[in-house]
Amino acid sequence: AQSVTQPDIHITVSEGASLELRCNYSYGATPYLFWYVQSPGQGLQLLLKYFSGDTLVQGIKGFEAEFKRSQSSFNLRKPSVHWSDAAEYFCAVGGGGRRALTFGSGTRLQVQP
Amino acid sequence: GAVVSQHPSRVICKSGTSVKIECRSLDFQATTMFWYRQFPKQSLMLMATSNEGSKATYEQGVEKDKFLINHASLTLSTLTVTSAHPEDSSFYICSAREGPKLSGELFFGEGSRLTVL
């Protein structure tokens, strides 16, 4: 069975500081990995995805993530956080085709001025 | 990018009534759609997989008779919450994958917030 763990429930960073959100996954084959962002009461927006190839993936809004197979991790990073980045972030794993994504429990990001 | 539309975005109903939520893929054909449920400040839990022209596949613990899913066309799936009760109040999100591509990015709807009084 596939699963995703996001160890940090809540993170607070200062505006302009760097950010790293952790994600560990369990999947029996080569995973498809995703990071989504959700603002309160809204749907999900895809930040980036990894299917294969280069393990460092660039996404929208200045986010990037690195796939590390040996650590079963897919951590999300941003060098300088903006106040508008405050939201809930979900890591997800899936196998494509007719299979659904499995989501982590989410990390709520607060940005201090 | 592809767009998935959900309607209604918010619905309030009385206990015992039924509510239908629509999920449409606007610019692509979706052979598979997924319905998720999200409680406040929690993650998305998969409820069921909706396949066009066949019965939905429900996750363990999800009542088939309470959450009726119909995927009658390649662009529309509906979730009907029957005889709704306050504990059914939640945020329901659908997602769709274009065709059977293996590199499957899922496109998500904006969600539907159901409040049962």
CSV table of C-alpha atoms in Angstrom, one decimal:
chain,number,residue,atom,x,y,z
A,1,ALA,CA,0.0,0.0,0.0
A,2,GLN,CA,1.2,3.5,-0.7
A,3,SER,CA,1.5,6.1,2.0
A,4,VAL,CA,2.8,9.6,2.6
A,5,THR,CA,4.2,11.1,5.8
A,6,GLN,CA,4.5,14.8,6.4
A,7,PRO,CA,6.2,15.0,9.8
A,8,ASP,CA,5.6,18.7,10.3
A,9,ILE,CA,2.0,19.7,11.0
A,10,HIS,CA,2.7,23.4,11.3
A,11,ILE,CA,5.7,25.5,10.4
A,12,THR,CA,6.3,29.2,10.9
A,13,VAL,CA,9.0,31.1,9.0
A,14,SER,CA,9.8,34.7,8.6
A,15,GLU,CA,9.2,36.4,5.3
A,16,GLY,CA,12.4,36.2,3.2
A,17,ALA,CA,13.7,33.1,5.0
A,18,SER,CA,14.2,29.8,3.3
A,19,LEU,CA,11.7,27.0,3.6
A,20,GLU,CA,11.9,23.2,3.5
A,21,LEU,CA,8.8,21.0,3.9
A,22,ARG,CA,9.5,17.4,4.5
A,23,CYS,CA,7.8,14.5,2.8
A,24,ASN,CA,8.5,10.8,3.0
A,25,TYR,CA,6.6,8.2,1.0
A,26,SER,CA,6.1,4.5,0.8
A,27,TYR,CA,5.4,3.0,-2.6
A,28,GLY,CA,6.1,-0.4,-4.1
A,29,ALA,CA,7.3,0.8,-7.5
A,30,THR,CA,8.6,3.9,-9.1
A,31,PRO,CA,6.4,6.6,-7.6
A,32,TYR,CA,4.9,9.6,-9.2
A,33,LEU,CA,5.3,12.4,-6.6
A,34,PHE,CA,3.4,15.7,-6.3
A,35,TRP,CA,3.2,18.8,-4.1
A,36,TYR,CA,0.0,20.7,-3.9
A,37,VAL,CA,-0.9,23.9,-2.1
A,38,GLN,CA,-4.3,24.7,-0.7
A,39,SER,CA,-5.5,28.1,0.5
A,40,PRO,CA,-8.4,28.1,3.1
A,41,GLY,CA,-11.6,27.0,1.6
A,42,GLN,CA,-10.1,26.4,-1.8
A,43,GLY,CA,-9.2,23.5,-4.0
A,44,LEU,CA,-5.7,22.3,-4.7
A,45,GLN,CA,-3.1,23.8,-6.9
A,46,LEU,CA,-0.3,21.8,-8.3
A,47,LEU,CA,3.1,23.2,-7.4
A,48,LEU,CA,5.3,20.5,-9.0
A,49,LYS,CA,5.5,16.9,-9.9
A,50,TYR,CA,8.1,14.2,-10.4
A,51,PHE,CA,7.7,11.3,-12.8
A,52,SER,CA,11.2,10.4,-13.8
A,53,GLY,CA,14.5,11.9,-14.9
A,54,ASP,CA,16.2,14.8,-13.1
A,55,THR,CA,15.6,14.4,-9.4
A,56,LEU,CA,15.5,18.1,-8.8
A,57,VAL,CA,12.2,19.4,-10.0
A,58,GLN,CA,11.3,23.0,-10.5
A,59,GLY,CA,7.8,24.2,-9.9
A,60,ILE,CA,5.7,27.3,-9.9
A,61,LYS,CA,6.0,30.2,-7.5
A,62,GLY,CA,9.7,29.6,-7.1
A,63,PHE,CA,9.3,26.2,-5.4
A,64,GLU,CA,11.5,23.2,-6.1
A,65,ALA,CA,11.6,19.6,-4.7
A,66,GLU,CA,14.3,16.9,-4.7
A,67,PHE,CA,13.5,13.2,-5.1
A,68,LYS,CA,15.8,11.1,-3.1
A,69,ARG,CA,15.1,7.4,-3.6
A,70,SER,CA,17.5,6.2,-1.0
A,71,GLN,CA,15.7,8.3,1.6
A,72,SER,CA,12.2,7.8,0.2
A,73,SER,CA,11.8,11.5,0.4
A,74,PHE,CA,10.5,14.4,-1.8
A,75,ASN,CA,11.1,17.5,0.2
A,76,LEU,CA,9.8,20.9,-1.0
A,77,ARG,CA,12.0,24.0,-0.8
A,78,LYS,CA,11.9,27.6,-1.5
A,79,PRO,CA,14.9,30.0,-1.0
A,80,SER,CA,12.9,33.0,0.1
A,81,VAL,CA,9.3,32.8,1.4
A,82,HIS,CA,6.7,35.5,0.6
A,83,TRP,CA,3.8,36.3,2.8
A,84,SER,CA,1.5,35.0,0.1
A,85,ASP,CA,3.0,31.5,0.5
A,86,ALA,CA,1.0,31.0,3.7
A,87,ALA,CA,-1.2,28.0,3.1
A,88,GLU,CA,-1.6,24.3,3.5
A,89,TYR,CA,0.9,22.1,1.6
A,90,PHE,CA,0.2,18.5,0.7
A,91,CYS,CA,2.6,15.9,-0.6
A,92,ALA,CA,1.0,13.1,-2.6
A,93,VAL,CA,2.1,9.9,-4.2
A,94,GLY,CA,0.5,8.0,-7.0
A,95,GLY,CA,1.0,5.5,-9.7
A,96,GLY,CA,-0.8,7.1,-12.6
A,97,GLY,CA,-3.3,5.6,-14.9
A,98,ARG,CA,-6.6,4.8,-13.1
A,99,ARG,CA,-5.0,5.0,-9.7
A,100,ALA,CA,-5.8,7.8,-7.3
A,101,LEU,CA,-3.3,9.9,-5.4
A,102,THR,CA,-2.6,9.3,-1.7
A,103,PHE,CA,-2.1,12.5,0.3
A,104,GLY,CA,0.0,13.2,3.3
A,105,SER,CA,-1.6,14.9,6.3
A,106,GLY,CA,-0.5,18.3,5.2
A,107,THR,CA,1.8,21.0,6.6
A,108,ARG,CA,0.4,24.4,7.5
A,109,LEU,CA,2.8,27.2,6.7
A,110,GLN,CA,2.6,30.5,8.5
A,111,VAL,CA,4.7,33.4,7.4
A,112,GLN,CA,5.7,36.1,9.9
A,113,PRO,CA,6.3,39.6,8.6
B,1,GLY,CA,-4.0,23.8,-18.3
B,2,ALA,CA,-7.0,21.5,-17.9
B,3,VAL,CA,-9.9,22.7,-15.9
B,4,VAL,CA,-12.2,20.7,-13.6
B,5,SER,CA,-15.3,22.5,-12.4
B,6,GLN,CA,-17.4,21.6,-9.4
B,7,HIS,CA,-20.9,22.8,-8.6
B,8,PRO,CA,-22.1,23.9,-6.3
B,9,SER,CA,-19.2,25.4,-4.4
B,10,ARG,CA,-21.3,25.7,-1.2
B,11,VAL,CA,-24.5,24.0,-0.2
B,12,ILE,CA,-26.5,24.0,2.9
B,13,CYS,CA,-29.2,21.5,3.4
B,14,LYS,CA,-31.5,20.1,6.1
B,15,SER,CA,-30.9,16.8,7.7
B,16,GLY,CA,-32.5,14.0,5.8
B,17,THR,CA,-32.4,15.6,2.4
B,18,SER,CA,-30.2,14.6,-0.6
B,19,VAL,CA,-27.6,16.7,-2.2
B,20,LYS,CA,-26.0,16.3,-5.6
B,21,ILE,CA,-22.5,17.6,-6.4
B,22,GLU,CA,-21.3,17.8,-10.0
B,23,CYS,CA,-17.8,17.5,-11.3
B,24,ARG,CA,-17.1,18.4,-14.9
B,25,SER,CA,-13.9,18.2,-16.9
B,26,LEU,CA,-14.2,21.3,-19.1
B,27,ASP,CA,-11.6,20.8,-21.8
B,28,PHE,CA,-10.7,17.2,-21.8
B,29,GLN,CA,-12.3,13.8,-21.5
B,30,ALA,CA,-11.8,12.0,-18.2
B,31,THR,CA,-12.3,8.3,-18.2
B,32,THR,CA,-11.5,8.3,-14.5
B,33,MET,CA,-12.5,10.7,-11.8
B,34,PHE,CA,-11.8,10.6,-8.1
B,35,TRP,CA,-13.9,11.9,-5.2
B,36,TYR,CA,-12.1,13.0,-2.0
B,37,ARG,CA,-13.4,14.2,1.3
B,38,GLN,CA,-11.6,16.6,3.5
B,39,PHE,CA,-12.5,17.4,7.1
B,40,PRO,CA,-11.4,20.7,8.6
B,41,LYS,CA,-7.7,21.0,8.9
B,42,GLN,CA,-7.2,17.4,7.8
B,43,SER,CA,-5.9,15.8,4.6
B,44,LEU,CA,-7.9,14.5,1.6
B,45,MET,CA,-9.3,11.0,2.0
B,46,LEU,CA,-10.2,9.1,-1.1
B,47,MET,CA,-13.8,8.1,-1.1
B,48,ALA,CA,-14.2,6.4,-4.5
B,49,THR,CA,-13.0,6.1,-8.0
B,50,SER,CA,-15.5,6.8,-10.7
B,51,ASN,CA,-15.1,5.2,-14.0
B,52,GLU,CA,-17.1,6.3,-17.0
B,53,GLY,CA,-19.8,3.8,-18.0
B,54,SER,CA,-19.2,1.5,-15.0
B,55,LYS,CA,-19.8,1.3,-11.3
B,56,ALA,CA,-17.7,3.3,-9.0
B,57,THR,CA,-15.1,1.6,-6.8
B,58,TYR,CA,-15.5,2.7,-3.2
B,59,GLU,CA,-12.8,2.8,-0.5
B,60,GLN,CA,-13.2,0.7,2.6
B,61,GLY,CA,-15.5,2.3,5.1
B,62,VAL,CA,-17.3,4.5,2.6
B,63,GLU,CA,-21.0,3.7,2.4
B,64,LYS,CA,-22.0,3.0,-1.2
B,65,ASP,CA,-25.7,3.7,-0.5
B,66,LYS,CA,-25.0,7.0,1.2
B,67,PHE,CA,-22.6,8.4,-1.4
B,68,LEU,CA,-24.0,7.6,-4.8
B,69,ILE,CA,-21.5,8.2,-7.7
B,70,ASN,CA,-22.5,8.3,-11.3
B,71,HIS,CA,-20.1,8.8,-14.2
B,72,ALA,CA,-22.5,8.9,-17.1
B,73,SER,CA,-20.2,10.7,-19.6
B,74,LEU,CA,-16.6,11.4,-20.2
B,75,THR,CA,-16.9,14.9,-18.8
B,76,LEU,CA,-19.3,14.5,-15.9
B,77,SER,CA,-19.3,12.7,-12.6
B,78,THR,CA,-21.8,13.3,-9.9
B,79,LEU,CA,-21.7,12.6,-6.1
B,80,THR,CA,-25.1,12.4,-4.4
B,81,VAL,CA,-25.1,12.4,-0.6
B,82,THR,CA,-28.3,10.7,0.3
B,83,SER,CA,-30.3,11.3,3.5
B,84,ALA,CA,-27.6,13.7,4.6
B,85,HIS,CA,-26.8,14.1,8.3
B,86,PRO,CA,-24.7,16.7,10.1
B,87,GLU,CA,-21.7,14.3,10.2
B,88,ASP,CA,-21.7,14.4,6.4
B,89,SER,CA,-20.8,18.0,6.6
B,90,SER,CA,-17.4,18.3,4.9
B,91,PHE,CA,-15.4,19.6,1.9
B,92,TYR,CA,-15.8,17.3,-1.1
B,93,ILE,CA,-13.2,17.6,-3.9
B,94,CYS,CA,-13.2,15.8,-7.2
B,95,SER,CA,-10.3,15.2,-9.5
B,96,ALA,CA,-9.9,14.0,-13.0
B,97,ARG,CA,-7.2,12.5,-15.1
B,98,GLU,CA,-7.1,13.1,-18.8
B,99,GLY,CA,-7.6,9.7,-20.5
B,100,PRO,CA,-5.6,6.7,-19.3
B,101,LYS,CA,-2.2,8.4,-19.5
B,102,LEU,CA,0.4,6.9,-17.1
B,103,SER,CA,2.0,10.3,-16.5
B,104,GLY,CA,-1.1,11.3,-14.9
B,105,GLU,CA,-1.4,14.6,-13.4
B,106,LEU,CA,-4.7,15.0,-11.7
B,107,PHE,CA,-6.7,18.1,-12.1
B,108,PHE,CA,-8.7,19.1,-9.1
B,109,GLY,CA,-12.0,20.9,-8.8
B,110,GLU,CA,-12.4,23.9,-6.5
B,111,GLY,CA,-14.3,21.8,-4.0
B,112,SER,CA,-17.8,21.8,-2.6
B,113,ARG,CA,-18.5,22.6,1.0
B,114,LEU,CA,-21.5,20.8,2.3
B,115,THR,CA,-23.2,21.9,5.5
B,116,VAL,CA,-26.0,19.8,6.9
B,117,LEU,CA,-28.1,21.4,9.5
